[in-house]
Amino acid sequence: MERTQRPRAVLAGLALACLFEALTVVETQDKGVRAASPWQDDPYDVAVSLAQFAVPMLAAVIALRLLAWREPGGPDRERQTVRAAGAMTALVGLTLAFEWAAAGVVRRSWTGWTWVLVGGLAVTSMCAVAVAVMLARCRGTRGRWRHDWLGDVLLVAARTPVVRRWAVPEAADWVRRHALGVFALASGLAAGGIVGAMAVGERWTDPGLIAWALAVEFTSNLAFCLIGNAVAGFVARPERPWTRRAGEASAVAGCVAVQLAVAFRDALWPGTVTSVLDLAVLTLGAGAAVAAVAGVLLMAKGRQWQR
């Protein structure tokens, strides 16, 4: 496939992300519109909330990489950017599926805003299908890539006078060696900003509720970073022992389990959640249990490979 065709698919993915985000912000931040939304309750709202923050983050890093499109490492850049756009489109599609499920299941009187939201859902769904087809037609080279997004960040930063002095290969190498710590720090900072805004907007005063929300948001962000890096190669990490890889995989499984437990808590534990402590034990406890089980299974499987 010609090199100029790939950016078209990626640009189409960015346009889809802008459309999805615009509609999502309106339906979640405007109280009048939100009241008419069929997917304002869990488990549908959890999917919408996750995508509301994950989609623009993916779109931002994709747009940043387009600034270095003609730099060396073109085949890796094309493949990784298409994969990132595909992951972003898949996330949008999964959220749209949750919204369609809510529209068909939730029994609530529809208002004019409800019909507008469903109309926007239909338009976004058609656009998502078209973008998915475009991305599926992008076929590139296979195998392990030698370039990552971090290298392109250095290329872009080197053109900016303010941060040029820090855009050195040594800094990128340090990030690659400490990628897990960097992901954890970024996840914590993002969680603090998101939960802080929620606490102010919703006027939360319970420290336990805020701490629980921080833990849930942190696990969501960390899973997003690790899964996204595995899919699109944001940071080319050095080879790691299988025990560490198994530990990270089990942690991702636990983080995902926390999100599922939060989304389906009413169905899983009807009538048992009476306090923030109960909520924390059930949701975070489920994540810890899944992480432990996944860790045991992965360790056992790894030992079999070593024999």
mmCIF file of C-alpha atoms in Angstrom:
data_model
loop_
_atom_site.group_PDB
_atom_site.id
_atom_site.type_symbol
_atom_site.label_atom_id
_atom_site.label_comp_id
_atom_site.label_asym_id
_atom_site.label_seq_id
_atom_site.Cartn_x
_atom_site.Cartn_y
_atom_site.Cartn_z
ATOM 1 C CA MET A 1 0.000 0.000 0.000
ATOM 2 C CA GLU A 2 1.262 3.445 -0.809
ATOM 3 C CA ARG A 3 2.510 5.525 2.013
ATOM 4 C CA THR A 4 0.027 8.344 1.396
ATOM 5 C CA GLN A 5 -2.964 6.057 1.916
ATOM 6 C CA ARG A 6 -2.213 5.276 5.526
ATOM 7 C CA PRO A 7 -2.536 8.822 6.838
ATOM 8 C CA ARG A 8 -5.992 9.020 5.259
ATOM 9 C CA ALA A 9 -7.191 6.137 7.390
ATOM 10 C CA VAL A 10 -5.525 7.606 10.463
ATOM 11 C CA LEU A 11 -6.979 11.053 9.771
ATOM 12 C CA ALA A 12 -10.396 9.459 9.377
ATOM 13 C CA GLY A 13 -9.876 7.839 12.778
ATOM 14 C CA LEU A 14 -9.009 11.225 14.285
ATOM 15 C CA ALA A 15 -12.157 12.739 12.755
ATOM 16 C CA LEU A 16 -14.202 9.898 14.258
ATOM 17 C CA ALA A 17 -12.590 10.549 17.642
ATOM 18 C CA CYS A 18 -13.517 14.250 17.445
ATOM 19 C CA LEU A 19 -17.124 13.428 16.562
ATOM 20 C CA PHE A 20 -17.401 10.818 19.296
ATOM 21 C CA GLU A 21 -15.819 13.073 21.921
ATOM 22 C CA ALA A 22 -17.998 16.062 21.043
ATOM 23 C CA LEU A 23 -21.186 14.033 21.409
ATOM 24 C CA THR A 24 -19.934 12.306 24.567
ATOM 25 C CA VAL A 25 -19.007 15.551 26.303
ATOM 26 C CA VAL A 26 -22.434 17.029 25.570
ATOM 27 C CA GLU A 27 -24.318 13.952 26.773
ATOM 28 C CA THR A 28 -22.294 13.621 29.982
ATOM 29 C CA GLN A 29 -21.665 17.235 31.023
ATOM 30 C CA ASP A 30 -24.975 18.905 30.199
ATOM 31 C CA LYS A 31 -27.419 17.963 32.972
ATOM 32 C CA GLY A 32 -30.503 18.368 30.803
ATOM 33 C CA VAL A 33 -29.085 16.176 28.045
ATOM 34 C CA ARG A 34 -27.737 13.614 30.503
ATOM 35 C CA ALA A 35 -31.165 13.243 32.114
ATOM 36 C CA ALA A 36 -32.547 12.152 28.741
ATOM 37 C CA SER A 37 -29.706 9.713 27.996
ATOM 38 C CA PRO A 38 -30.597 5.986 28.014
ATOM 39 C CA TRP A 39 -27.005 5.131 28.980
ATOM 40 C CA GLN A 40 -26.661 7.392 32.025
ATOM 41 C CA ASP A 41 -26.580 4.423 34.437
ATOM 42 C CA ASP A 42 -24.084 1.601 34.953
ATOM 43 C CA PRO A 43 -22.842 -0.588 33.378
ATOM 44 C CA TYR A 44 -23.299 1.599 30.309
ATOM 45 C CA ASP A 45 -22.037 4.780 31.960
ATOM 46 C CA VAL A 46 -18.757 3.111 32.969
ATOM 47 C CA ALA A 47 -17.969 2.339 29.332
ATOM 48 C CA VAL A 48 -18.842 5.888 28.279
ATOM 49 C CA SER A 49 -16.773 7.418 31.078
ATOM 50 C CA LEU A 50 -13.713 5.336 30.256
ATOM 51 C CA ALA A 51 -13.879 6.147 26.560
ATOM 52 C CA GLN A 52 -14.484 9.824 27.269
ATOM 53 C CA PHE A 53 -10.934 10.148 28.595
ATOM 54 C CA ALA A 54 -9.122 7.339 26.747
ATOM 55 C CA VAL A 55 -10.189 8.331 23.215
ATOM 56 C CA PRO A 56 -8.870 11.933 23.337
ATOM 57 C CA MET A 57 -5.585 10.742 24.871
ATOM 58 C CA LEU A 58 -5.077 8.308 21.995
ATOM 59 C CA ALA A 59 -6.105 10.965 19.484
ATOM 60 C CA ALA A 60 -3.608 13.421 20.972
ATOM 61 C CA VAL A 61 -0.626 11.069 20.713
ATOM 62 C CA ILE A 62 -1.622 10.043 17.187
ATOM 63 C CA ALA A 63 -1.852 13.682 16.107
ATOM 64 C CA LEU A 64 1.528 14.367 17.710
ATOM 65 C CA ARG A 65 3.126 11.547 15.774
ATOM 66 C CA LEU A 66 1.819 12.869 12.471
ATOM 67 C CA LEU A 67 4.136 15.839 13.006
ATOM 68 C CA ALA A 68 7.099 13.478 12.578
ATOM 69 C CA TRP A 69 5.589 11.426 9.776
ATOM 70 C CA ARG A 70 8.418 11.909 7.267
ATOM 71 C CA GLU A 71 11.239 11.228 9.719
ATOM 72 C CA PRO A 72 13.312 7.998 9.571
ATOM 73 C CA GLY A 73 11.540 4.825 10.682
ATOM 74 C CA GLY A 74 8.562 5.233 8.355
ATOM 75 C CA PRO A 75 7.454 1.555 8.185
ATOM 76 C CA ASP A 76 7.375 1.212 11.978
ATOM 77 C CA ARG A 77 5.629 4.563 12.329
ATOM 78 C CA GLU A 78 2.943 3.646 9.816
ATOM 79 C CA ARG A 79 2.279 0.272 11.374
ATOM 80 C CA GLN A 80 2.189 1.570 14.942
ATOM 81 C CA THR A 81 0.025 4.575 14.110
ATOM 82 C CA VAL A 82 -2.497 2.438 12.249
ATOM 83 C CA ARG A 83 -2.599 0.024 15.175
ATOM 84 C CA ALA A 84 -3.185 2.905 17.589
ATOM 85 C CA ALA A 85 -5.951 4.282 15.383
ATOM 86 C CA GLY A 86 -7.428 0.792 15.234
ATOM 87 C CA ALA A 87 -7.363 0.509 19.029
ATOM 88 C CA MET A 88 -9.016 3.915 19.324
ATOM 89 C CA THR A 89 -11.693 2.947 16.810
ATOM 90 C CA ALA A 90 -12.272 -0.356 18.615
ATOM 91 C CA LEU A 91 -12.730 1.522 21.897
ATOM 92 C CA VAL A 92 -15.217 3.850 20.240
ATOM 93 C CA GLY A 93 -17.035 0.871 18.732
ATOM 94 C CA LEU A 94 -17.226 -0.930 22.084
ATOM 95 C CA THR A 95 -18.684 2.158 23.717
ATOM 96 C CA LEU A 96 -21.213 2.564 20.924
ATOM 97 C CA ALA A 97 -22.226 -1.068 21.421
ATOM 98 C CA PHE A 98 -22.893 -0.349 25.105
ATOM 99 C CA GLU A 99 -24.953 2.684 24.136
ATOM 100 C CA TRP A 100 -27.015 0.684 21.630
ATOM 101 C CA ALA A 101 -27.588 -1.961 24.307
ATOM 102 C CA ALA A 102 -28.795 0.718 26.708
ATOM 103 C CA ALA A 103 -31.098 2.209 24.086
ATOM 104 C CA GLY A 104 -32.701 -1.199 23.565
ATOM 105 C CA VAL A 105 -32.869 -2.320 27.196
ATOM 106 C CA VAL A 106 -33.429 0.735 29.388
ATOM 107 C CA ARG A 107 -37.108 1.428 29.857
ATOM 108 C CA ARG A 108 -37.411 5.177 30.269
ATOM 109 C CA SER A 109 -39.647 7.714 28.573
ATOM 110 C CA TRP A 110 -37.894 9.252 25.586
ATOM 111 C CA THR A 111 -37.737 12.997 25.121
ATOM 112 C CA GLY A 112 -36.609 15.108 22.217
ATOM 113 C CA TRP A 113 -33.043 15.000 23.499
ATOM 114 C CA THR A 114 -33.182 11.208 23.638
ATOM 115 C CA TRP A 115 -34.004 11.041 19.940
ATOM 116 C CA VAL A 116 -31.186 13.499 19.198
ATOM 117 C CA LEU A 117 -28.738 11.338 21.151
ATOM 118 C CA VAL A 118 -29.837 8.164 19.371
ATOM 119 C CA GLY A 119 -29.555 9.964 16.034
ATOM 120 C CA GLY A 120 -26.020 11.007 16.901
ATOM 121 C CA LEU A 121 -25.324 7.429 17.965
ATOM 122 C CA ALA A 122 -26.471 6.156 14.583
ATOM 123 C CA VAL A 123 -24.312 8.650 12.667
ATOM 124 C CA THR A 124 -21.253 7.897 14.807
ATOM 125 C CA SER A 125 -21.795 4.148 14.386
ATOM 126 C CA MET A 126 -21.849 4.428 10.595
ATOM 127 C CA CYS A 127 -18.699 6.530 10.667
ATOM 128 C CA ALA A 128 -17.015 3.997 12.968
ATOM 129 C CA VAL A 129 -17.781 1.168 10.547
ATOM 130 C CA ALA A 130 -16.364 3.165 7.641
ATOM 131 C CA VAL A 131 -13.173 3.990 9.566
ATOM 132 C CA ALA A 132 -12.778 0.370 10.663
ATOM 133 C CA VAL A 133 -12.943 -0.751 7.025
ATOM 134 C CA MET A 134 -10.333 1.827 6.014
ATOM 135 C CA LEU A 135 -7.973 0.747 8.788
ATOM 136 C CA ALA A 136 -8.486 -2.946 8.025
ATOM 137 C CA ARG A 137 -7.231 -2.337 4.492
ATOM 138 C CA CYS A 138 -3.932 -0.975 5.785
ATOM 139 C CA ARG A 139 -1.454 -3.818 5.625
ATOM 140 C CA GLY A 140 2.132 -3.250 6.620
ATOM 141 C CA THR A 141 5.258 -5.156 7.458
ATOM 142 C CA ARG A 142 5.269 -7.644 10.310
ATOM 143 C CA GLY A 143 7.811 -8.407 12.976
ATOM 144 C CA ARG A 144 9.376 -6.563 15.891
ATOM 145 C CA TRP A 145 9.676 -2.833 15.378
ATOM 146 C CA ARG A 146 12.847 -0.852 16.019
ATOM 147 C CA HIS A 147 11.323 2.617 16.472
ATOM 148 C CA ASP A 148 8.782 3.825 18.993
ATOM 149 C CA TRP A 149 6.629 6.868 19.688
ATOM 150 C CA LEU A 150 9.061 8.122 22.296
ATOM 151 C CA GLY A 151 11.682 8.658 19.609
ATOM 152 C CA ASP A 152 9.232 10.781 17.651
ATOM 153 C CA VAL A 153 8.454 12.801 20.777
ATOM 154 C CA LEU A 154 12.157 13.657 20.936
ATOM 155 C CA LEU A 155 12.130 14.683 17.277
ATOM 156 C CA VAL A 156 9.173 17.020 17.831
ATOM 157 C CA ALA A 157 10.536 18.328 21.132
ATOM 158 C CA ALA A 158 13.898 19.087 19.532
ATOM 159 C CA ARG A 159 12.102 21.655 17.354
ATOM 160 C CA THR A 160 10.633 23.445 20.381
ATOM 161 C CA PRO A 161 12.994 25.941 22.032
ATOM 162 C CA VAL A 162 11.530 25.602 25.528
ATOM 163 C CA VAL A 163 11.991 21.826 25.872
ATOM 164 C CA ARG A 164 14.839 21.306 23.394
ATOM 165 C CA ARG A 165 17.460 21.026 26.150
ATOM 166 C CA TRP A 166 15.693 17.988 27.670
ATOM 167 C CA ALA A 167 15.075 16.201 24.356
ATOM 168 C CA VAL A 168 18.165 14.016 24.510
ATOM 169 C CA PRO A 169 18.547 10.282 23.787
ATOM 170 C CA GLU A 170 19.575 9.632 27.398
ATOM 171 C CA ALA A 171 16.184 10.825 28.640
ATOM 172 C CA ALA A 172 14.389 8.509 26.231
ATOM 173 C CA ASP A 173 16.566 5.579 27.295
ATOM 174 C CA TRP A 174 15.748 6.267 30.942
ATOM 175 C CA VAL A 175 12.014 6.277 30.202
ATOM 176 C CA ARG A 176 12.324 2.988 28.300
ATOM 177 C CA ARG A 177 14.119 1.352 31.238
ATOM 178 C CA HIS A 178 11.582 2.666 33.763
ATOM 179 C CA ALA A 179 8.476 2.470 31.579
ATOM 180 C CA LEU A 180 6.309 0.790 34.233
ATOM 181 C CA GLY A 181 7.113 3.488 36.771
ATOM 182 C CA VAL A 182 6.439 6.202 34.195
ATOM 183 C CA PHE A 183 3.091 4.614 33.320
ATOM 184 C CA ALA A 184 2.190 4.379 37.004
ATOM 185 C CA LEU A 185 3.135 8.009 37.625
ATOM 186 C CA ALA A 186 1.165 9.209 34.597
ATOM 187 C CA SER A 187 -1.811 7.094 35.677
ATOM 188 C CA GLY A 188 -1.706 8.561 39.168
ATOM 189 C CA LEU A 189 -1.470 12.154 37.950
ATOM 190 C CA ALA A 190 -4.315 11.648 35.485
ATOM 191 C CA ALA A 191 -6.424 9.980 38.170
ATOM 192 C CA GLY A 192 -5.816 12.883 40.521
ATOM 193 C CA GLY A 193 -6.905 15.406 37.921
ATOM 194 C CA ILE A 194 -10.001 13.491 36.841
ATOM 195 C CA VAL A 195 -11.196 12.585 40.327
ATOM 196 C CA GLY A 196 -10.388 16.049 41.615
ATOM 197 C CA ALA A 197 -12.605 17.588 38.949
ATOM 198 C CA MET A 198 -15.357 15.082 39.738
ATOM 199 C CA ALA A 199 -15.107 15.761 43.467
ATOM 200 C CA VAL A 200 -15.429 19.499 42.919
ATOM 201 C CA GLY A 201 -18.223 19.165 40.367
ATOM 202 C CA GLU A 202 -20.220 16.634 42.383
ATOM 203 C CA ARG A 203 -19.305 18.255 45.734
ATOM 204 C CA TRP A 204 -17.933 15.086 47.269
ATOM 205 C CA THR A 205 -16.959 15.399 50.932
ATOM 206 C CA ASP A 206 -16.370 11.761 51.880
ATOM 207 C CA PRO A 207 -12.595 11.036 51.927
ATOM 208 C CA GLY A 208 -13.295 7.312 51.550
ATOM 209 C CA LEU A 209 -15.320 7.864 48.384
ATOM 210 C CA ILE A 210 -12.590 10.061 46.915
ATOM 211 C CA ALA A 211 -9.905 7.495 47.770
ATOM 212 C CA TRP A 212 -11.954 4.694 46.197
ATOM 213 C CA ALA A 213 -12.549 6.743 43.052
ATOM 214 C CA LEU A 214 -8.814 7.482 42.849
ATOM 215 C CA ALA A 215 -7.988 3.772 43.100
ATOM 216 C CA VAL A 216 -10.529 2.852 40.420
ATOM 217 C CA GLU A 217 -9.360 5.596 38.069
ATOM 218 C CA PHE A 218 -5.717 4.664 38.642
ATOM 219 C CA THR A 219 -6.340 1.012 37.735
ATOM 220 C CA SER A 220 -8.223 2.104 34.623
ATOM 221 C CA ASN A 221 -5.401 4.386 33.491
ATOM 222 C CA LEU A 222 -2.678 1.842 34.227
ATOM 223 C CA ALA A 223 -4.467 -0.871 32.249
ATOM 224 C CA PHE A 224 -4.935 1.602 29.395
ATOM 225 C CA CYS A 225 -1.212 2.459 29.378
ATOM 226 C CA LEU A 226 0.029 -1.129 29.462
ATOM 227 C CA ILE A 227 -2.476 -2.509 26.949
ATOM 228 C CA GLY A 228 -2.040 0.487 24.643
ATOM 229 C CA ASN A 229 1.734 0.141 24.772
ATOM 230 C CA ALA A 230 1.514 -3.558 23.926
ATOM 231 C CA VAL A 231 -0.736 -2.824 20.943
ATOM 232 C CA ALA A 232 0.912 0.276 19.474
ATOM 233 C CA GLY A 233 4.460 0.343 20.853
ATOM 234 C CA PHE A 234 4.458 3.777 22.477
ATOM 235 C CA VAL A 235 7.625 2.922 24.418
ATOM 236 C CA ALA A 236 9.989 0.197 23.189
ATOM 237 C CA ARG A 237 10.767 -1.539 26.467
ATOM 238 C CA PRO A 238 13.911 -3.650 26.923
ATOM 239 C CA GLU A 239 13.587 -7.406 27.252
ATOM 240 C CA ARG A 240 12.232 -8.378 30.684
ATOM 241 C CA PRO A 241 12.298 -11.657 32.642
ATOM 242 C CA TRP A 242 9.237 -13.824 32.165
ATOM 243 C CA THR A 243 8.401 -13.466 35.856
ATOM 244 C CA ARG A 244 8.111 -9.700 35.471
ATOM 245 C CA ARG A 245 6.042 -10.027 32.309
ATOM 246 C CA ALA A 246 3.724 -12.441 34.117
ATOM 247 C CA GLY A 247 3.429 -10.024 37.033
ATOM 248 C CA GLU A 248 2.504 -7.140 34.753
ATOM 249 C CA ALA A 249 -0.027 -9.277 32.868
ATOM 250 C CA SER A 250 -1.671 -10.346 36.126
ATOM 251 C CA ALA A 251 -1.791 -6.708 37.251
ATOM 252 C CA VAL A 252 -3.541 -5.757 33.996
ATOM 253 C CA ALA A 253 -6.041 -8.573 34.540
ATOM 254 C CA GLY A 254 -6.739 -7.249 38.027
ATOM 255 C CA CYS A 255 -7.166 -3.677 36.764
ATOM 256 C CA VAL A 256 -9.645 -4.817 34.125
ATOM 257 C CA ALA A 257 -11.504 -6.867 36.744
ATOM 258 C CA VAL A 258 -11.889 -3.749 38.888
ATOM 259 C CA GLN A 259 -13.558 -1.909 36.002
ATOM 260 C CA LEU A 260 -15.908 -4.823 35.336
ATOM 261 C CA ALA A 261 -16.773 -5.099 39.025
ATOM 262 C CA VAL A 262 -17.592 -1.383 39.143
ATOM 263 C CA ALA A 263 -19.685 -1.566 35.983
ATOM 264 C CA PHE A 264 -21.704 -4.625 37.007
ATOM 265 C CA ARG A 265 -21.712 -4.158 40.777
ATOM 266 C CA ASP A 266 -25.510 -3.952 41.029
ATOM 267 C CA ALA A 267 -25.950 -7.216 39.139
ATOM 268 C CA LEU A 268 -23.120 -9.022 40.940
ATOM 269 C CA TRP A 269 -23.960 -7.909 44.467
ATOM 270 C CA PRO A 270 -27.624 -6.852 44.605
ATOM 271 C CA GLY A 271 -28.522 -5.233 47.894
ATOM 272 C CA THR A 272 -25.142 -5.856 49.584
ATOM 273 C CA VAL A 273 -23.393 -2.530 48.999
ATOM 274 C CA THR A 274 -24.340 -0.243 51.874
ATOM 275 C CA SER A 275 -21.174 1.829 52.376
ATOM 276 C CA VAL A 276 -18.052 3.035 50.629
ATOM 277 C CA LEU A 277 -16.077 0.379 52.524
ATOM 278 C CA ASP A 278 -18.329 -2.365 51.140
ATOM 279 C CA LEU A 279 -17.939 -0.892 47.668
ATOM 280 C CA ALA A 280 -14.150 -0.788 47.980
ATOM 281 C CA VAL A 281 -13.900 -4.339 49.311
ATOM 282 C CA LEU A 282 -16.137 -5.766 46.593
ATOM 283 C CA THR A 283 -14.660 -3.938 43.613
ATOM 284 C CA LEU A 284 -10.999 -3.630 44.565
ATOM 285 C CA GLY A 285 -11.145 -7.026 46.251
ATOM 286 C CA ALA A 286 -12.396 -8.577 43.025
ATOM 287 C CA GLY A 287 -9.474 -7.002 41.175
ATOM 288 C CA ALA A 288 -6.975 -8.284 43.728
ATOM 289 C CA ALA A 289 -8.439 -11.791 43.560
ATOM 290 C CA VAL A 290 -8.329 -11.894 39.760
ATOM 291 C CA ALA A 291 -4.766 -10.564 39.755
ATOM 292 C CA ALA A 292 -3.702 -13.248 42.235
ATOM 293 C CA VAL A 293 -5.333 -16.064 40.258
ATOM 294 C CA ALA A 294 -3.902 -14.780 36.977
ATOM 295 C CA GLY A 295 -0.471 -14.504 38.555
ATOM 296 C CA VAL A 296 -0.549 -18.085 39.802
ATOM 297 C CA LEU A 297 -1.675 -19.407 36.416
ATOM 298 C CA LEU A 298 0.904 -17.381 34.477
ATOM 299 C CA MET A 299 3.707 -18.362 36.831
ATOM 300 C CA ALA A 300 2.787 -22.033 36.528
ATOM 301 C CA LYS A 301 2.651 -21.759 32.755
ATOM 302 C CA GLY A 302 5.977 -19.944 32.698
ATOM 303 C CA ARG A 303 7.646 -22.668 34.728
ATOM 304 C CA GLN A 304 6.415 -25.244 32.231
ATOM 305 C CA TRP A 305 8.046 -23.269 29.430
ATOM 306 C CA GLN A 306 11.293 -23.128 31.348
ATOM 307 C CA ARG A 307 11.493 -26.909 31.614
#
